[in-house]
Coordinates of N, CA and C and ligand atoms in Angstrom, one line a residue:
X1 N 86.8 -123.2 2.3 CA 87.0 -122.7 0.9 C 86.6 -123.7 -0.1
X2 N 87.1 -125.0 0.1 CA 86.8 -126.1 -0.8 C 85.2 -126.2 -0.9
X3 N 84.6 -126.1 0.3 CA 83.2 -126.3 0.4 C 82.5 -125.3 -0.5
X4 N 83.0 -124.0 -0.3 CA 82.4 -122.9 -1.1 C 82.5 -123.2 -2.6
X5 N 83.7 -123.5 -3.0 CA 83.8 -123.8 -4.4 C 82.9 -124.9 -4.9
X6 N 82.9 -126.0 -4.1 CA 82.0 -127.1 -4.4 C 80.6 -126.7 -4.5
X7 N 80.2 -125.9 -3.6 CA 78.8 -125.4 -3.6 C 78.5 -124.6 -4.8
X8 N 79.4 -123.7 -5.2 CA 79.3 -122.9 -6.4 C 79.1 -123.7 -7.7
X9 N 80.0 -124.8 -7.7 CA 79.9 -125.7 -8.9 C 78.6 -126.4 -8.9
X10 N 78.1 -126.8 -7.8 CA 76.9 -127.5 -7.7 C 75.7 -126.6 -8.2
X11 N 75.7 -125.3 -7.7 CA 74.6 -124.4 -8.0 C 74.7 -124.2 -9.6
X12 N 75.9 -124.0 -10.1 CA 76.1 -123.8 -11.5 C 75.5 -125.0 -12.3
X13 N 75.8 -126.2 -11.9 CA 75.3 -127.4 -12.5 C 73.8 -127.4 -12.5
X14 N 73.2 -127.1 -11.4 CA 71.8 -127.1 -11.2 C 71.2 -126.1 -12.2
X15 N 71.8 -124.9 -12.3 CA 71.4 -123.9 -13.1 C 71.4 -124.3 -14.6
X16 N 72.5 -124.9 -15.0 CA 72.6 -125.2 -16.4 C 71.7 -126.4 -16.7
X17 N 71.4 -127.2 -15.7 CA 70.4 -128.3 -16.0 C 69.1 -127.8 -16.3
X18 N 68.6 -126.7 -15.6 CA 67.3 -126.1 -15.9 C 67.2 -125.6 -17.3
X19 N 68.2 -124.7 -17.6 CA 68.1 -124.1 -18.9 C 68.3 -125.1 -20.1
X20 N 69.2 -126.0 -19.8 CA 69.5 -127.1 -20.9 C 68.2 -127.9 -21.1
X21 N 67.6 -128.2 -20.0 CA 66.3 -128.9 -20.1 C 65.3 -128.2 -20.9
X22 N 65.1 -126.9 -20.6 CA 64.2 -126.1 -21.3 C 64.5 -126.0 -22.8
X23 N 65.8 -125.7 -23.1 CA 66.2 -125.6 -24.5 C 65.9 -126.9 -25.2
X24 N 66.1 -128.1 -24.6 CA 65.8 -129.3 -25.2 C 64.4 -129.5 -25.5
X25 N 63.5 -129.1 -24.6 CA 62.1 -129.1 -24.8 C 61.7 -128.2 -26.0
X26 N 62.3 -127.0 -26.1 CA 62.0 -126.1 -27.2 C 62.5 -126.7 -28.5
X27 N 63.6 -127.4 -28.5 CA 64.2 -128.0 -29.7 C 63.2 -129.0 -30.3
X28 N 62.7 -129.9 -29.4 CA 61.7 -130.9 -29.8 C 60.5 -130.2 -30.5
X29 N 60.0 -129.1 -29.8 CA 58.8 -128.4 -30.3 C 59.2 -127.8 -31.7
X30 N 60.4 -127.1 -31.8 CA 60.7 -126.5 -33.0 C 60.8 -127.5 -34.1
X31 N 61.4 -128.7 -33.9 CA 61.5 -129.7 -34.9 C 60.1 -130.2 -35.4
X32 N 59.2 -130.2 -34.4 CA 57.8 -130.6 -34.8 C 57.2 -129.6 -35.7
X33 N 57.4 -128.3 -35.4 CA 56.8 -127.2 -36.1 C 57.4 -127.0 -37.5
X34 N 58.7 -127.3 -37.5 CA 59.5 -127.1 -38.8 C 60.5 -128.2 -39.0
X35 N 60.2 -129.1 -40.0 CA 61.0 -130.2 -40.2 C 62.5 -129.9 -40.6
X36 N 62.6 -128.6 -41.2 CA 64.0 -128.2 -41.6 C 64.8 -127.6 -40.4
X37 N 64.2 -127.5 -39.2 CA 64.9 -126.9 -38.1 C 66.1 -127.7 -37.7
X38 N 67.3 -127.0 -37.6 CA 68.5 -127.7 -37.2 C 68.9 -127.4 -35.8
X39 N 69.2 -126.1 -35.5 CA 69.6 -125.7 -34.2 C 69.2 -124.2 -34.0
X40 N 69.2 -123.7 -32.8 CA 68.9 -122.3 -32.5 C 70.1 -121.5 -33.0
X41 N 69.9 -120.2 -33.2 CA 70.9 -119.4 -33.7 C 71.0 -118.1 -32.9
X42 N 72.3 -117.8 -32.5 CA 72.6 -116.5 -31.8 C 72.3 -115.3 -32.7
X43 N 72.6 -115.5 -34.0 CA 72.4 -114.4 -34.9 C 70.9 -114.0 -35.0
X44 N 70.1 -115.1 -35.2 CA 68.6 -114.8 -35.3 C 68.1 -114.2 -33.9
X45 N 68.7 -114.7 -32.8 CA 68.3 -114.3 -31.5 C 68.7 -112.8 -31.3
X46 N 69.8 -112.4 -31.8 CA 70.2 -111.0 -31.8 C 69.2 -110.1 -32.5
X47 N 68.8 -110.5 -33.7 CA 67.8 -109.8 -34.4 C 66.5 -109.7 -33.7
X48 N 66.0 -110.8 -33.1 CA 64.8 -110.9 -32.4 C 64.9 -109.9 -31.2
X49 N 66.0 -109.9 -30.5 CA 66.1 -109.1 -29.3 C 66.3 -107.6 -29.6
X50 N 67.0 -107.2 -30.6 CA 67.4 -105.8 -30.9 C 66.5 -105.1 -31.9
X51 N 65.8 -105.8 -32.7 CA 65.0 -105.1 -33.7 C 63.7 -104.5 -33.1
X52 N 63.3 -103.4 -33.7 CA 62.1 -102.7 -33.1 C 60.8 -103.0 -33.9
X53 N 59.8 -103.0 -33.1 CA 58.5 -103.4 -33.7 C 57.4 -102.5 -33.0
X54 N 56.3 -102.4 -33.7 CA 55.1 -101.7 -33.2 C 54.5 -102.6 -32.1
X55 N 54.7 -102.2 -30.9 CA 54.3 -103.1 -29.8 C 53.3 -102.5 -28.9
X56 N 53.4 -102.8 -27.6 CA 52.4 -102.4 -26.6 C 52.1 -100.9 -26.7
X57 N 50.9 -100.6 -26.5 CA 50.4 -99.2 -26.4 C 50.9 -98.3 -27.6
X58 N 51.0 -99.0 -28.8 CA 51.4 -98.3 -30.0 C 52.8 -97.8 -30.0
X59 N 53.7 -98.3 -29.1 CA 55.1 -97.8 -29.1 C 56.0 -98.7 -29.9
X60 N 56.9 -98.1 -30.6 CA 57.9 -98.9 -31.4 C 59.1 -99.3 -30.5
X61 N 59.1 -100.5 -30.1 CA 60.1 -100.9 -29.1 C 60.8 -102.3 -29.4
X62 N 61.9 -102.6 -28.8 CA 62.5 -103.9 -28.9 C 62.7 -104.4 -27.5
X63 N 63.2 -105.6 -27.4 CA 63.4 -106.2 -26.1 C 64.4 -105.4 -25.3
X64 N 65.4 -104.8 -26.1 CA 66.4 -103.9 -25.5 C 65.8 -102.6 -24.9
X65 N 64.6 -102.2 -25.3 CA 64.0 -101.0 -24.7 C 63.8 -101.2 -23.2
X66 N 63.6 -102.4 -22.7 CA 63.5 -102.6 -21.3 C 64.7 -103.2 -20.7
X67 N 65.5 -104.1 -21.4 CA 66.6 -104.8 -20.8 C 67.9 -104.2 -21.1
X68 N 68.0 -103.2 -22.0 CA 69.3 -102.6 -22.3 C 70.1 -103.5 -23.2
X69 N 71.3 -103.1 -23.5 CA 72.2 -103.9 -24.3 C 73.3 -104.6 -23.6
X70 N 73.6 -104.1 -22.4 CA 74.6 -104.7 -21.5 C 73.8 -105.5 -20.4
X71 N 73.8 -106.9 -20.6 CA 73.0 -107.7 -19.7 C 73.6 -107.9 -18.3
X72 N 74.8 -107.3 -18.1 CA 75.4 -107.3 -16.8 C 75.0 -106.1 -15.9
X73 N 74.2 -105.2 -16.5 CA 73.8 -104.0 -15.8 C 72.3 -104.0 -15.6
X74 N 71.9 -103.3 -14.5 CA 70.4 -103.1 -14.3 C 69.9 -102.1 -15.5
X75 N 68.6 -102.3 -15.8 CA 68.1 -101.5 -16.9 C 66.8 -100.9 -16.4
X76 N 66.2 -100.0 -17.2 CA 64.9 -99.4 -16.8 C 63.8 -99.8 -17.7
X77 N 62.7 -100.2 -17.0 CA 61.4 -100.6 -17.7 C 61.0 -99.5 -18.6
X78 N 60.7 -99.7 -19.9 CA 60.4 -98.7 -20.9 C 59.1 -97.9 -20.5
X79 N 58.1 -98.6 -19.9 CA 56.9 -98.0 -19.6 C 56.8 -97.4 -18.2
X80 N 57.3 -98.2 -17.2 CA 57.2 -97.7 -15.8 C 58.4 -97.1 -15.2
X81 N 59.5 -97.2 -15.9 CA 60.8 -96.6 -15.4 C 61.4 -97.4 -14.2
X82 N 60.7 -98.5 -13.8 CA 61.2 -99.3 -12.7 C 62.5 -100.0 -13.1
X83 N 63.4 -100.2 -12.1 CA 64.6 -100.9 -12.4 C 64.4 -102.3 -12.7
X84 N 65.1 -102.9 -13.7 CA 65.0 -104.3 -13.9 C 66.4 -104.9 -13.7
X85 N 66.5 -105.9 -12.9 CA 67.8 -106.6 -12.6 C 68.4 -107.2 -13.8
X86 N 69.7 -107.3 -13.9 CA 70.4 -107.7 -15.1 C 69.9 -109.1 -15.6
X87 N 69.9 -109.2 -16.9 CA 69.5 -110.5 -17.6 C 70.5 -111.6 -17.5
X88 N 71.8 -111.2 -17.3 CA 72.9 -112.1 -17.4 C 72.8 -113.1 -16.1
X89 N 72.7 -114.4 -16.4 CA 72.7 -115.3 -15.2 C 74.1 -115.3 -14.5
X90 N 75.1 -114.8 -15.2 CA 76.4 -114.8 -14.5 C 76.4 -113.8 -13.4
X91 N 75.8 -112.6 -13.5 CA 75.8 -111.6 -12.5 C 74.5 -111.7 -11.7
X92 N 73.5 -112.4 -12.2 CA 72.2 -112.5 -11.5 C 71.8 -113.9 -11.5
X93 N 72.2 -114.7 -10.5 CA 72.0 -116.1 -10.5 C 70.5 -116.6 -10.5
X94 N 69.6 -115.6 -10.2 CA 68.2 -116.0 -10.3 C 67.7 -116.1 -11.7
X95 N 68.4 -115.5 -12.6 CA 68.0 -115.5 -14.0 C 68.0 -116.9 -14.6
X96 N 67.0 -117.2 -15.5 CA 67.0 -118.5 -16.2 C 67.2 -119.7 -15.3
X97 N 66.6 -119.6 -14.1 CA 66.8 -120.7 -13.2 C 65.5 -121.4 -12.9
X98 N 64.4 -120.9 -13.5 CA 63.1 -121.5 -13.2 C 62.3 -121.5 -14.5
X99 N 61.9 -122.6 -15.0 CA 61.2 -122.7 -16.3 C 59.9 -121.9 -16.3
X100 N 59.2 -122.1 -15.2 CA 57.9 -121.4 -15.1 C 58.0 -119.9 -15.3
X101 N 59.1 -119.3 -14.6 CA 59.3 -117.9 -14.7 C 59.8 -117.5 -16.1
X102 N 60.7 -118.3 -16.7 CA 61.2 -118.0 -18.0 C 60.0 -118.0 -19.0
X103 N 59.1 -119.0 -18.9 CA 58.0 -119.0 -19.8 C 57.0 -117.9 -19.6
X104 N 56.8 -117.5 -18.4 CA 55.9 -116.4 -18.1 C 56.4 -115.1 -18.7
X105 N 57.7 -114.9 -18.5 CA 58.2 -113.6 -19.0 C 58.3 -113.6 -20.5
X106 N 58.7 -114.7 -21.1 CA 58.9 -114.7 -22.5 C 57.5 -114.5 -23.2
X107 N 56.4 -115.2 -22.6 CA 55.1 -115.0 -23.2 C 54.7 -113.5 -23.1
X108 N 54.9 -112.9 -21.9 CA 54.5 -111.6 -21.7 C 55.3 -110.6 -22.6
X109 N 56.6 -110.8 -22.6 CA 57.5 -109.9 -23.3 C 57.4 -110.0 -24.8
X110 N 57.2 -111.2 -25.3 CA 57.0 -111.3 -26.8 C 55.7 -110.5 -27.1
X111 N 54.7 -110.6 -26.3 CA 53.5 -109.9 -26.5 C 53.7 -108.4 -26.5
X112 N 54.6 -107.9 -25.5 CA 54.9 -106.5 -25.4 C 55.5 -106.0 -26.8
X113 N 56.4 -106.7 -27.3 CA 57.1 -106.3 -28.5 C 56.5 -106.7 -29.8
X114 N 56.0 -107.9 -29.9 CA 55.6 -108.5 -31.2 C 54.0 -108.7 -31.2
X115 N 53.4 -108.4 -30.1 CA 51.9 -108.5 -30.0 C 51.5 -109.9 -30.3
X116 N 52.3 -110.9 -30.1 CA 51.9 -112.3 -30.2 C 53.0 -113.1 -29.4
X117 N 52.7 -114.4 -29.1 CA 53.7 -115.2 -28.4 C 54.8 -115.5 -29.4
X118 N 56.0 -115.8 -28.8 CA 57.1 -116.3 -29.6 C 56.9 -117.8 -30.0
X119 N 57.5 -118.2 -31.1 CA 57.4 -119.6 -31.4 C 58.5 -120.3 -30.6
X120 N 58.5 -121.6 -30.6 CA 59.6 -122.4 -29.9 C 60.9 -122.0 -30.5
X121 N 61.0 -121.8 -31.8 CA 62.3 -121.5 -32.4 C 62.8 -120.1 -32.0
X122 N 61.9 -119.1 -32.0 CA 62.2 -117.8 -31.6 C 62.6 -117.7 -30.1
X123 N 62.0 -118.5 -29.3 CA 62.3 -118.5 -27.8 C 63.7 -119.1 -27.6
X124 N 64.0 -120.2 -28.4 CA 65.3 -120.8 -28.3 C 66.4 -119.9 -28.8
X125 N 66.1 -119.2 -30.0 CA 67.1 -118.3 -30.5 C 67.5 -117.2 -29.6
X126 N 66.4 -116.6 -29.0 CA 66.7 -115.4 -28.1 C 67.4 -115.9 -26.8
X127 N 67.1 -117.1 -26.3 CA 67.8 -117.6 -25.1 C 69.3 -117.9 -25.5
X128 N 69.5 -118.4 -26.7 CA 70.9 -118.6 -27.1 C 71.7 -117.3 -27.1
X129 N 71.0 -116.3 -27.6 CA 71.6 -115.0 -27.7 C 72.0 -114.4 -26.3
X130 N 71.0 -114.5 -25.4 CA 71.3 -114.0 -24.0 C 72.4 -114.8 -23.4
X131 N 72.4 -116.1 -23.6 CA 73.5 -117.0 -23.0 C 74.8 -116.7 -23.7
X132 N 74.8 -116.4 -25.0 CA 76.0 -116.2 -25.7 C 76.8 -115.0 -25.1
X133 N 76.1 -114.0 -24.6 CA 76.8 -112.9 -24.0 C 77.5 -113.2 -22.8
X134 N 77.3 -114.3 -22.1 CA 77.9 -114.7 -20.9 C 79.2 -115.5 -21.2
X135 N 79.4 -115.8 -22.5 CA 80.6 -116.7 -22.8 C 81.9 -115.9 -22.9
Ligands
HEC201 C1 58.1 -103.5 -21.4 C2 59.4 -104.0 -20.7 C3 60.0 -105.3 -21.3 C4 60.2 -105.7 -22.6 C5 59.9 -104.9 -23.8 C6 60.8 -107.0 -22.5 N1 61.0 -107.4 -21.2 FE1 61.8 -109.1 -20.6 N2 61.3 -108.7 -18.7 C7 60.7 -107.5 -18.2 C8 60.5 -107.6 -16.8 C9 59.9 -106.5 -15.9 C10 61.1 -108.9 -16.4 C11 61.1 -109.4 -15.0 C12 62.1 -108.7 -14.2 C13 62.7 -109.4 -13.1 O1 62.5 -110.6 -12.9 O2 63.4 -108.7 -12.3 C14 61.6 -109.5 -17.6 C15 62.2 -110.7 -17.6 C16 62.7 -111.3 -18.7 C17 63.5 -112.6 -18.7 C18 63.9 -113.3 -17.4 C19 63.1 -114.5 -17.1 C20 63.7 -115.3 -16.0 O3 62.9 -116.1 -15.4 O4 64.9 -115.3 -15.7 C21 63.8 -112.8 -20.0 C22 64.6 -114.0 -20.5 C23 63.3 -111.8 -20.8 N3 62.6 -110.9 -20.0 C24 63.4 -111.7 -22.2 C25 62.8 -110.7 -23.0 C26 62.8 -110.8 -24.4 C27 63.3 -111.9 -25.3 C28 62.1 -109.7 -24.8 C29 61.7 -109.3 -26.2 C30 60.9 -110.2 -27.0 C31 61.8 -108.9 -23.6 N4 62.2 -109.6 -22.5 C32 61.2 -107.7 -23.6 C33 60.4 -106.5 -19.0 C34 60.5 -106.4 -20.4

């Protein structure tokens, strides 16, 4: 039992190290791009995630169109109807555990909704928002 708890703590630490690392990188970039930048914001992240925009294939969509609003549940891909595993790292330990994967999906998904890449600040804001739901 102790070993299991120890292992879980260890995995947890590894996980937070990855996302913390990535958020720190984004912070440095955001500061370079905007000298007035202080910190990422859950409120701005909420707006980025839930507001609708003219996106891919002329459809008016938000991030929630594919990921839903409850990050502990599976959701349906807006265009293909395929199931998407929950965004919450709490129920889906593979989430936000690999920087390459996070970057790949954020690049792709910002393009789906905003038809452009997200800025460092926007990426940090939206990650703060996703993580805030696990608290
Ligand atoms: C058209 C559908 C769609 C839209 C819109 C969409 N996503 Fe995704 N997103 C996906 C799919 C598919 C995956 C990968 C699914 C998987 O790993 O199971 C994903 C994965 C992710 C991940 C997980 C990356 C990781 O490595 O853990 C994050 C974070 C994410 N999306 C954020 C966003 C944000 C922010 C927006 C809005 C700017 C957004 N998504 C809009 C389909 C979408």
